mmCIF file of C-alpha atoms in Angstrom:
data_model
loop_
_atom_site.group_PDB
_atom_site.id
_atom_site.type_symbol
_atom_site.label_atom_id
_atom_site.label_comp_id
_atom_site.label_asym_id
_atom_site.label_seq_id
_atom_site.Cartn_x
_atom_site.Cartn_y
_atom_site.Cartn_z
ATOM 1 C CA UNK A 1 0.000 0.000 0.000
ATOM 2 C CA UNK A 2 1.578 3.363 -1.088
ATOM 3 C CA UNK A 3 2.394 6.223 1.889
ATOM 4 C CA UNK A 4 1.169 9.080 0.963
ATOM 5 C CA UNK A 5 3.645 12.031 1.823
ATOM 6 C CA UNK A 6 1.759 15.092 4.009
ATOM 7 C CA UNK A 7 2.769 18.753 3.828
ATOM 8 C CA UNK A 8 3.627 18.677 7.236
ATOM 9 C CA UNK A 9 6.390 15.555 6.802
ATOM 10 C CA UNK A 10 8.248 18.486 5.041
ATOM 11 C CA UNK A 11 11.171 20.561 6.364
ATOM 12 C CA UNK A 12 9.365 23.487 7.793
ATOM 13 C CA UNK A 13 11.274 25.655 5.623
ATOM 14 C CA UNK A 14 9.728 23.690 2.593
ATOM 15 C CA UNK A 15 6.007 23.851 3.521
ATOM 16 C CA UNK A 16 4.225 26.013 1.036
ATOM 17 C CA UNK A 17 1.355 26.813 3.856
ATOM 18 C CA UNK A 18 3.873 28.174 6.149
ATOM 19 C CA UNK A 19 5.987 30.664 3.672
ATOM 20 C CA UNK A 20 1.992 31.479 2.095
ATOM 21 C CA UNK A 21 0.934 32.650 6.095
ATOM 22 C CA UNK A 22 3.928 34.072 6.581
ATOM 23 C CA UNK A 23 4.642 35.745 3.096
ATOM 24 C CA UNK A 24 1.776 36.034 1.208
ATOM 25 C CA UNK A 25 0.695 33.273 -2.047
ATOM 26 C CA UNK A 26 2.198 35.925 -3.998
ATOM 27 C CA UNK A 27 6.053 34.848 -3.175
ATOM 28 C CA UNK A 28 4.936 31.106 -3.729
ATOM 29 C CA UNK A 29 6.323 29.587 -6.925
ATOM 30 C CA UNK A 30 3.806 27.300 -9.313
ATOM 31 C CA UNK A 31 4.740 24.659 -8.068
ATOM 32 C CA UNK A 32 4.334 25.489 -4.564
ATOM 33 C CA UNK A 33 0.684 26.810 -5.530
ATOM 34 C CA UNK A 34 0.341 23.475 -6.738
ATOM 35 C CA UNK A 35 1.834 21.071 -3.989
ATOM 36 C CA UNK A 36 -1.237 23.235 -1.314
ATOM 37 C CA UNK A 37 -3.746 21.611 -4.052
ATOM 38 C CA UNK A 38 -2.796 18.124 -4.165
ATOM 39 C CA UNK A 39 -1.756 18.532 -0.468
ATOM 40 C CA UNK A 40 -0.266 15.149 -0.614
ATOM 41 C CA UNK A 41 2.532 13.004 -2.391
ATOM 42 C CA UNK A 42 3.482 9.399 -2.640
ATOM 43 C CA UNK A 43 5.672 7.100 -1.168
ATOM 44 C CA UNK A 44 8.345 7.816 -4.436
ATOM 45 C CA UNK A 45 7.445 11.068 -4.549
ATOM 46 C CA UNK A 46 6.770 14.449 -2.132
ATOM 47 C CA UNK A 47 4.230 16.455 -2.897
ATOM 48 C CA UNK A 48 5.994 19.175 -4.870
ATOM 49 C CA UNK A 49 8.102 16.440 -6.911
ATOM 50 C CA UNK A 50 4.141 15.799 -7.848
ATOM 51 C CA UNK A 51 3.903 19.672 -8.358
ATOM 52 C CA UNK A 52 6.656 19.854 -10.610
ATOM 53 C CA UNK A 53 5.591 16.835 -12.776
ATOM 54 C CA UNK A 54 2.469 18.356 -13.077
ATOM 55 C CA UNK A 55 4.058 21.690 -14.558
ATOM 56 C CA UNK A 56 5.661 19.603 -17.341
ATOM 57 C CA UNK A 57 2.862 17.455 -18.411
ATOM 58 C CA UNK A 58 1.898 19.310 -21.169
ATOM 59 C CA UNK A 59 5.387 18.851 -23.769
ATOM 60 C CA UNK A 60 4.584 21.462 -25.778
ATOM 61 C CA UNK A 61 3.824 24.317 -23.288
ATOM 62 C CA UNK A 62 5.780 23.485 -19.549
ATOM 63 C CA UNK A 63 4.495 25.833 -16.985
ATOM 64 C CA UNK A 64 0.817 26.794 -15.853
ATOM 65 C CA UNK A 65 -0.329 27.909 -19.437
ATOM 66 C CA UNK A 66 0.141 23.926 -20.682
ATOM 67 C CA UNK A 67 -2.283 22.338 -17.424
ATOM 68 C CA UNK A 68 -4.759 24.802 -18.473
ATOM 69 C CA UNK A 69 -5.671 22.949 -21.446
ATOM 70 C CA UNK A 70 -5.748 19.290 -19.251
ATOM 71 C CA UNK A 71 -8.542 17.151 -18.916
ATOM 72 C CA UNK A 72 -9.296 14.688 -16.124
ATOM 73 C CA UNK A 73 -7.911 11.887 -18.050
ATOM 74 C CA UNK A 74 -4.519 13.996 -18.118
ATOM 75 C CA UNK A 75 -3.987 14.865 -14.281
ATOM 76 C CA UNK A 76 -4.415 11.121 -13.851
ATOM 77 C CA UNK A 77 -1.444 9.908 -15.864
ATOM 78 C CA UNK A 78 1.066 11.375 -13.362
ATOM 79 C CA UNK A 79 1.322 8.907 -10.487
ATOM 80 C CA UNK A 80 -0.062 9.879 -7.343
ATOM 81 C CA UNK A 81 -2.877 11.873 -8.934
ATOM 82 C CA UNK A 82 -6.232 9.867 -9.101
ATOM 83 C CA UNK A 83 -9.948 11.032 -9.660
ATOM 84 C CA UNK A 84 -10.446 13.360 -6.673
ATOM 85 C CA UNK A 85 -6.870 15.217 -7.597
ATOM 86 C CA UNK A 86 -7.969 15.259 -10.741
ATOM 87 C CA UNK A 87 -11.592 16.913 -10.294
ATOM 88 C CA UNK A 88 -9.985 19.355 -8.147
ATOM 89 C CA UNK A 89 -7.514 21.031 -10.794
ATOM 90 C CA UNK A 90 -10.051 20.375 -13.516
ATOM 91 C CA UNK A 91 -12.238 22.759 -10.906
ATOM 92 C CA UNK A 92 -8.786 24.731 -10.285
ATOM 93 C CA UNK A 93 -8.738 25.872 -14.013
ATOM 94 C CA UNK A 94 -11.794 26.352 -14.671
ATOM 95 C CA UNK A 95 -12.275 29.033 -11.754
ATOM 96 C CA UNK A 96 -9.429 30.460 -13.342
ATOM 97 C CA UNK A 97 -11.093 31.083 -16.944
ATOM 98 C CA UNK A 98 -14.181 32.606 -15.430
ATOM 99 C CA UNK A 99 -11.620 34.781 -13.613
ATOM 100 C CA UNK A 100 -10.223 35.761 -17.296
ATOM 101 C CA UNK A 101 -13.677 36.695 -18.274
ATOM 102 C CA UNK A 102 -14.986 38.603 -15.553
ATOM 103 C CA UNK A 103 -14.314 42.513 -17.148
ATOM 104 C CA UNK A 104 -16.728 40.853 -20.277
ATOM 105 C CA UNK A 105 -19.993 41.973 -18.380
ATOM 106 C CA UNK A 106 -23.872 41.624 -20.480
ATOM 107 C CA UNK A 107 -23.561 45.057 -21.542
ATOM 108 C CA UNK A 108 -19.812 44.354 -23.301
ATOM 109 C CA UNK A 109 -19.632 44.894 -26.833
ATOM 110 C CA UNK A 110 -17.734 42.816 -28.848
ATOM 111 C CA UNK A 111 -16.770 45.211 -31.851
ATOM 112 C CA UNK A 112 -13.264 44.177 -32.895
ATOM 113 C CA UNK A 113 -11.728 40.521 -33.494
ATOM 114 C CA UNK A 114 -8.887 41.521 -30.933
ATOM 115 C CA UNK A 115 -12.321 41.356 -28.714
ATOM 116 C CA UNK A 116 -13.065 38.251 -29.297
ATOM 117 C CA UNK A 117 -9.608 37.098 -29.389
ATOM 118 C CA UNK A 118 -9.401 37.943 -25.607
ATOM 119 C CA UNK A 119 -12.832 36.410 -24.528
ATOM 120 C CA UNK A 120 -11.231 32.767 -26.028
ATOM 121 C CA UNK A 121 -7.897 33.112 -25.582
ATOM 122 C CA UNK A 122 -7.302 31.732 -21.639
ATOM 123 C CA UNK A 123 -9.378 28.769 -22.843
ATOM 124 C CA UNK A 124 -8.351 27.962 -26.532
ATOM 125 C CA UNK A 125 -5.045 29.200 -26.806
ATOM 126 C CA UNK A 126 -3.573 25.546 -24.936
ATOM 127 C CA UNK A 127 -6.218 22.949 -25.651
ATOM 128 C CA UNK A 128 -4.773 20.018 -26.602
ATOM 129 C CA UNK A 129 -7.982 19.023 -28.959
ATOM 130 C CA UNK A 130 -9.322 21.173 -31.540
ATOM 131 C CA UNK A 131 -13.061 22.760 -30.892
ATOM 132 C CA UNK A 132 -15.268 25.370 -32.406
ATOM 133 C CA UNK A 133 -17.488 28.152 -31.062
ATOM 134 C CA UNK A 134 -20.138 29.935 -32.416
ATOM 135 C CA UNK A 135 -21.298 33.276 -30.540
ATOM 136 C CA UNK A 136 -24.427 35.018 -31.107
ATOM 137 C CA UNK A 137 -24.876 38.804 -31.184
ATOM 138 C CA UNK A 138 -27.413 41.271 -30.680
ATOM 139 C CA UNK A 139 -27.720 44.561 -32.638
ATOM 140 C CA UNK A 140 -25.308 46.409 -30.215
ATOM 141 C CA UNK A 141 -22.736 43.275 -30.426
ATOM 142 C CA UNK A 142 -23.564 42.624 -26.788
ATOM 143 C CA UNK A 143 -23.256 38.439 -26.084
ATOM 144 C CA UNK A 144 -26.803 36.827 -26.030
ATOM 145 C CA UNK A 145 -25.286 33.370 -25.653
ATOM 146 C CA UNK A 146 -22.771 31.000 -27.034
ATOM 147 C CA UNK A 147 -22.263 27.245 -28.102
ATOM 148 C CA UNK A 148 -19.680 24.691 -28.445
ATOM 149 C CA UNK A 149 -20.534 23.223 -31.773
ATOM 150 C CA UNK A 150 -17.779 20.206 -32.049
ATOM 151 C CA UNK A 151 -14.868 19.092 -29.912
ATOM 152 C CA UNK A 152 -12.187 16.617 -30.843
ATOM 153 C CA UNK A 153 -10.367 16.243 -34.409
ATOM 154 C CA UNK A 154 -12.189 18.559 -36.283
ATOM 155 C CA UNK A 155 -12.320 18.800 -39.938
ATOM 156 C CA UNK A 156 -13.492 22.549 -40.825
ATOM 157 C CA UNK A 157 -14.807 21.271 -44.050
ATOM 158 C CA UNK A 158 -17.656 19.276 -41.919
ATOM 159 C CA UNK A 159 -19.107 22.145 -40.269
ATOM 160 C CA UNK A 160 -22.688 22.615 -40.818
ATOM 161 C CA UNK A 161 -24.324 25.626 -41.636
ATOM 162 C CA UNK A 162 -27.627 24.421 -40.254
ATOM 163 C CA UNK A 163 -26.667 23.784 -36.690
ATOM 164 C CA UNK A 164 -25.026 26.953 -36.563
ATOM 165 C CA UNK A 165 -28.277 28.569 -37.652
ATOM 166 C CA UNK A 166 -30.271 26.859 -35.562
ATOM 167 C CA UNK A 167 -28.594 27.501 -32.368
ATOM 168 C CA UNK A 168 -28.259 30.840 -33.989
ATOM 169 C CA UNK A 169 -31.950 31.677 -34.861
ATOM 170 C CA UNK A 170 -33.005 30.357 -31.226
ATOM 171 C CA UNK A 171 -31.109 32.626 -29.281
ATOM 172 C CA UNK A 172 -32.310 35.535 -31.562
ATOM 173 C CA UNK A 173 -29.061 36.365 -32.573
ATOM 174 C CA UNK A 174 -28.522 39.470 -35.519
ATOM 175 C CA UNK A 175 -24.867 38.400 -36.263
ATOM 176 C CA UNK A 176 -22.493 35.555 -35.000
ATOM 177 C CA UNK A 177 -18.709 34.981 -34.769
ATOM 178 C CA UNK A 178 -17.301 31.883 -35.351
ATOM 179 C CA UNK A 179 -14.143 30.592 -33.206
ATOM 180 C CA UNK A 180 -11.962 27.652 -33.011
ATOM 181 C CA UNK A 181 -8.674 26.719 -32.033
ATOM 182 C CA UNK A 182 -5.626 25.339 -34.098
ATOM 183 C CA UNK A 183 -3.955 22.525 -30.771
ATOM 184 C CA UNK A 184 -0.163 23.016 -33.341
ATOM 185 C CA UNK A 185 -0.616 27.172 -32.000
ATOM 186 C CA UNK A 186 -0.006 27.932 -35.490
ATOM 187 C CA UNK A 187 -3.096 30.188 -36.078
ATOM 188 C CA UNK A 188 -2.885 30.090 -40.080
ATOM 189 C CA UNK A 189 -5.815 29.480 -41.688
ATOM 190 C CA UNK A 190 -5.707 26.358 -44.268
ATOM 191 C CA UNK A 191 -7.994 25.975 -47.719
ATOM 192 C CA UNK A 192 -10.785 23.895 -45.570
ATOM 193 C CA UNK A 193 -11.090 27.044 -42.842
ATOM 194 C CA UNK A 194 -11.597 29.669 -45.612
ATOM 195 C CA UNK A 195 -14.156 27.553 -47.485
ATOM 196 C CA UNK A 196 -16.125 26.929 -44.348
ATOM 197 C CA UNK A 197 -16.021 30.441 -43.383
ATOM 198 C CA UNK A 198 -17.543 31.121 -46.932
ATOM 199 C CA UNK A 199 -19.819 28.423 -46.922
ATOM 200 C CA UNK A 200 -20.941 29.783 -43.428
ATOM 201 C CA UNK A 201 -20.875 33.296 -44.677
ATOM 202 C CA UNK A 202 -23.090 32.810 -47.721
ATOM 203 C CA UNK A 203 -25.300 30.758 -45.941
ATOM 204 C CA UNK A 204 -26.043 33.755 -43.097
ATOM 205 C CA UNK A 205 -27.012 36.296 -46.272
ATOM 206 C CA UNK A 206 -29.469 33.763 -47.089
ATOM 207 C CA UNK A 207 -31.135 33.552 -43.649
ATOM 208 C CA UNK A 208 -30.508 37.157 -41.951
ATOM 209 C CA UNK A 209 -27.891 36.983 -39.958
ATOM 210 C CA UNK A 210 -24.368 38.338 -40.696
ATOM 211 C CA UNK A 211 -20.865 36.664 -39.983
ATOM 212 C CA UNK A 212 -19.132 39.068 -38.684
ATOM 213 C CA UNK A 213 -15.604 36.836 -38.319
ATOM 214 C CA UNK A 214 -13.967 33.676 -37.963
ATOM 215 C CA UNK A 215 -11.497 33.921 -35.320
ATOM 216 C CA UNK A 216 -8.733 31.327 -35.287
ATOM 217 C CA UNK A 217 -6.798 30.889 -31.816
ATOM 218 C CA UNK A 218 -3.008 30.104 -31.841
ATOM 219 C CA UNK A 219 -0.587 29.597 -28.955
ATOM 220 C CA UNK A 220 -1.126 33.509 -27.476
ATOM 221 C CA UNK A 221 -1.785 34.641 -31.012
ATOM 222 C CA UNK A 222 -4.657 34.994 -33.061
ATOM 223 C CA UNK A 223 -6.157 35.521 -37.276
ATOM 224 C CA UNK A 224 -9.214 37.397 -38.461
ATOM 225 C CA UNK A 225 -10.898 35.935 -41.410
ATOM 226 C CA UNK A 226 -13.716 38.224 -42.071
ATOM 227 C CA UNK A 227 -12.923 41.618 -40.420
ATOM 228 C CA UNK A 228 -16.202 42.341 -41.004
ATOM 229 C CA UNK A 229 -17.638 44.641 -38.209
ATOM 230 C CA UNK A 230 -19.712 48.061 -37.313
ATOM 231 C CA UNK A 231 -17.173 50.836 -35.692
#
């Protein structure tokens, strides 16, 4: 049966809850932040050697940026992490991108692409799957509501018009945004995002309601595909 390391089996001078009460959480490192989370380790490992393999889970972006686009199934392939670990950063990060979006009140207006850009970005920029948003718009370009239309290996070819119209003409929406994320970071647009966007496009002149823009997220970077908004 595995021991599970405390905080307080730690040299005092190594306990993140001490130097937080004495210092403030602002002189804590990530990994310290971390460790008061999982609060305990494993017989192989303390819990900031848990902390630290946490931080480098994600390959392609070490740090806190890479956990934030984790799933459940994620924290649980580091030893010492199981389900209720797990459900607590999942909860962790999540908290944390409400945080991000807290200045976008109901009576924001969402006029530019940089706009939208920094409503997604937290979220998108670092998921490790690909998924597309749709968000609908009233007159004034305040929010009404918004979707996730498809999550997983998306081909931007398959997207359909009609859901995104449907969703769309429910919520009463005047114009929508589309939004997905490129998991490479490499925000260029390739042949089957600009025929969607057109397909998409064309089919909201049909029906009423405008694209405005297709927003592709990168790794802290974004591109515009329509550009086409009210100033």
């Amino acid at each position: 049966m595995k021991k599970h390391l405390t905080m307080k089996e730690l040299p005092v001078t190594e306990r993140p809850y001490e130097k937080c009460e004495k210092n403030g959480a602002g002189t804590l490192s990530d990994a310290e932040l971390l460790a008061i989370i999982l609060k305990t380790g494993t017989r192989g490992d303390k819990v900031m050697d848990l902390a630290v393999q946490l931080l480098n889970l994600n390959p392609s972006c070490p740090g806190l940026e890479g956990i934030m686009g984790l799933e459940l199934a994620d924290f649980q392939k580091i030893r010492g992490i199981g389900r209720v670990k797990a459900v607590q950063l999942a909860a962790v990060c999540e908290l944390s991108r409400r945080m991000s979006r807290i200045q976008f009140s109901e009576s924001y207006a969402f006029t530019t692409p940089q706009s939208i850009a920094d409503y997604y970005m937290a979220y998108m920029c670092r998921l490790g799957h690909e998924e597309v948003h749709v968000m609908m718009l009233d007159t004034k370009q305040h929010m009404i509501s918004e979707c996730l239309l498809t999550k997983g290996t998306v081909n931007a070819s398959l997207i359909a018009p009609r859901e995104i119209f449907i969703q769309a003409l429910k919520a009463g929406a005047v114009s929508i945004v589309l939004v997905h994320n490129h998991p490479s970071g490499d925000d260029t647009p390739s042949r089957e995002d600009l025929a969607a966007t057109e397909k998409v496009r064309s089919a909201g002149e049909l029906i009423g309601i405008r694209l405005i823009d297709h927003i592709i997220i990168g790794s802290g970077h974004f591109t515009s595909l329509c550009g086409s908004w009210n100033h």
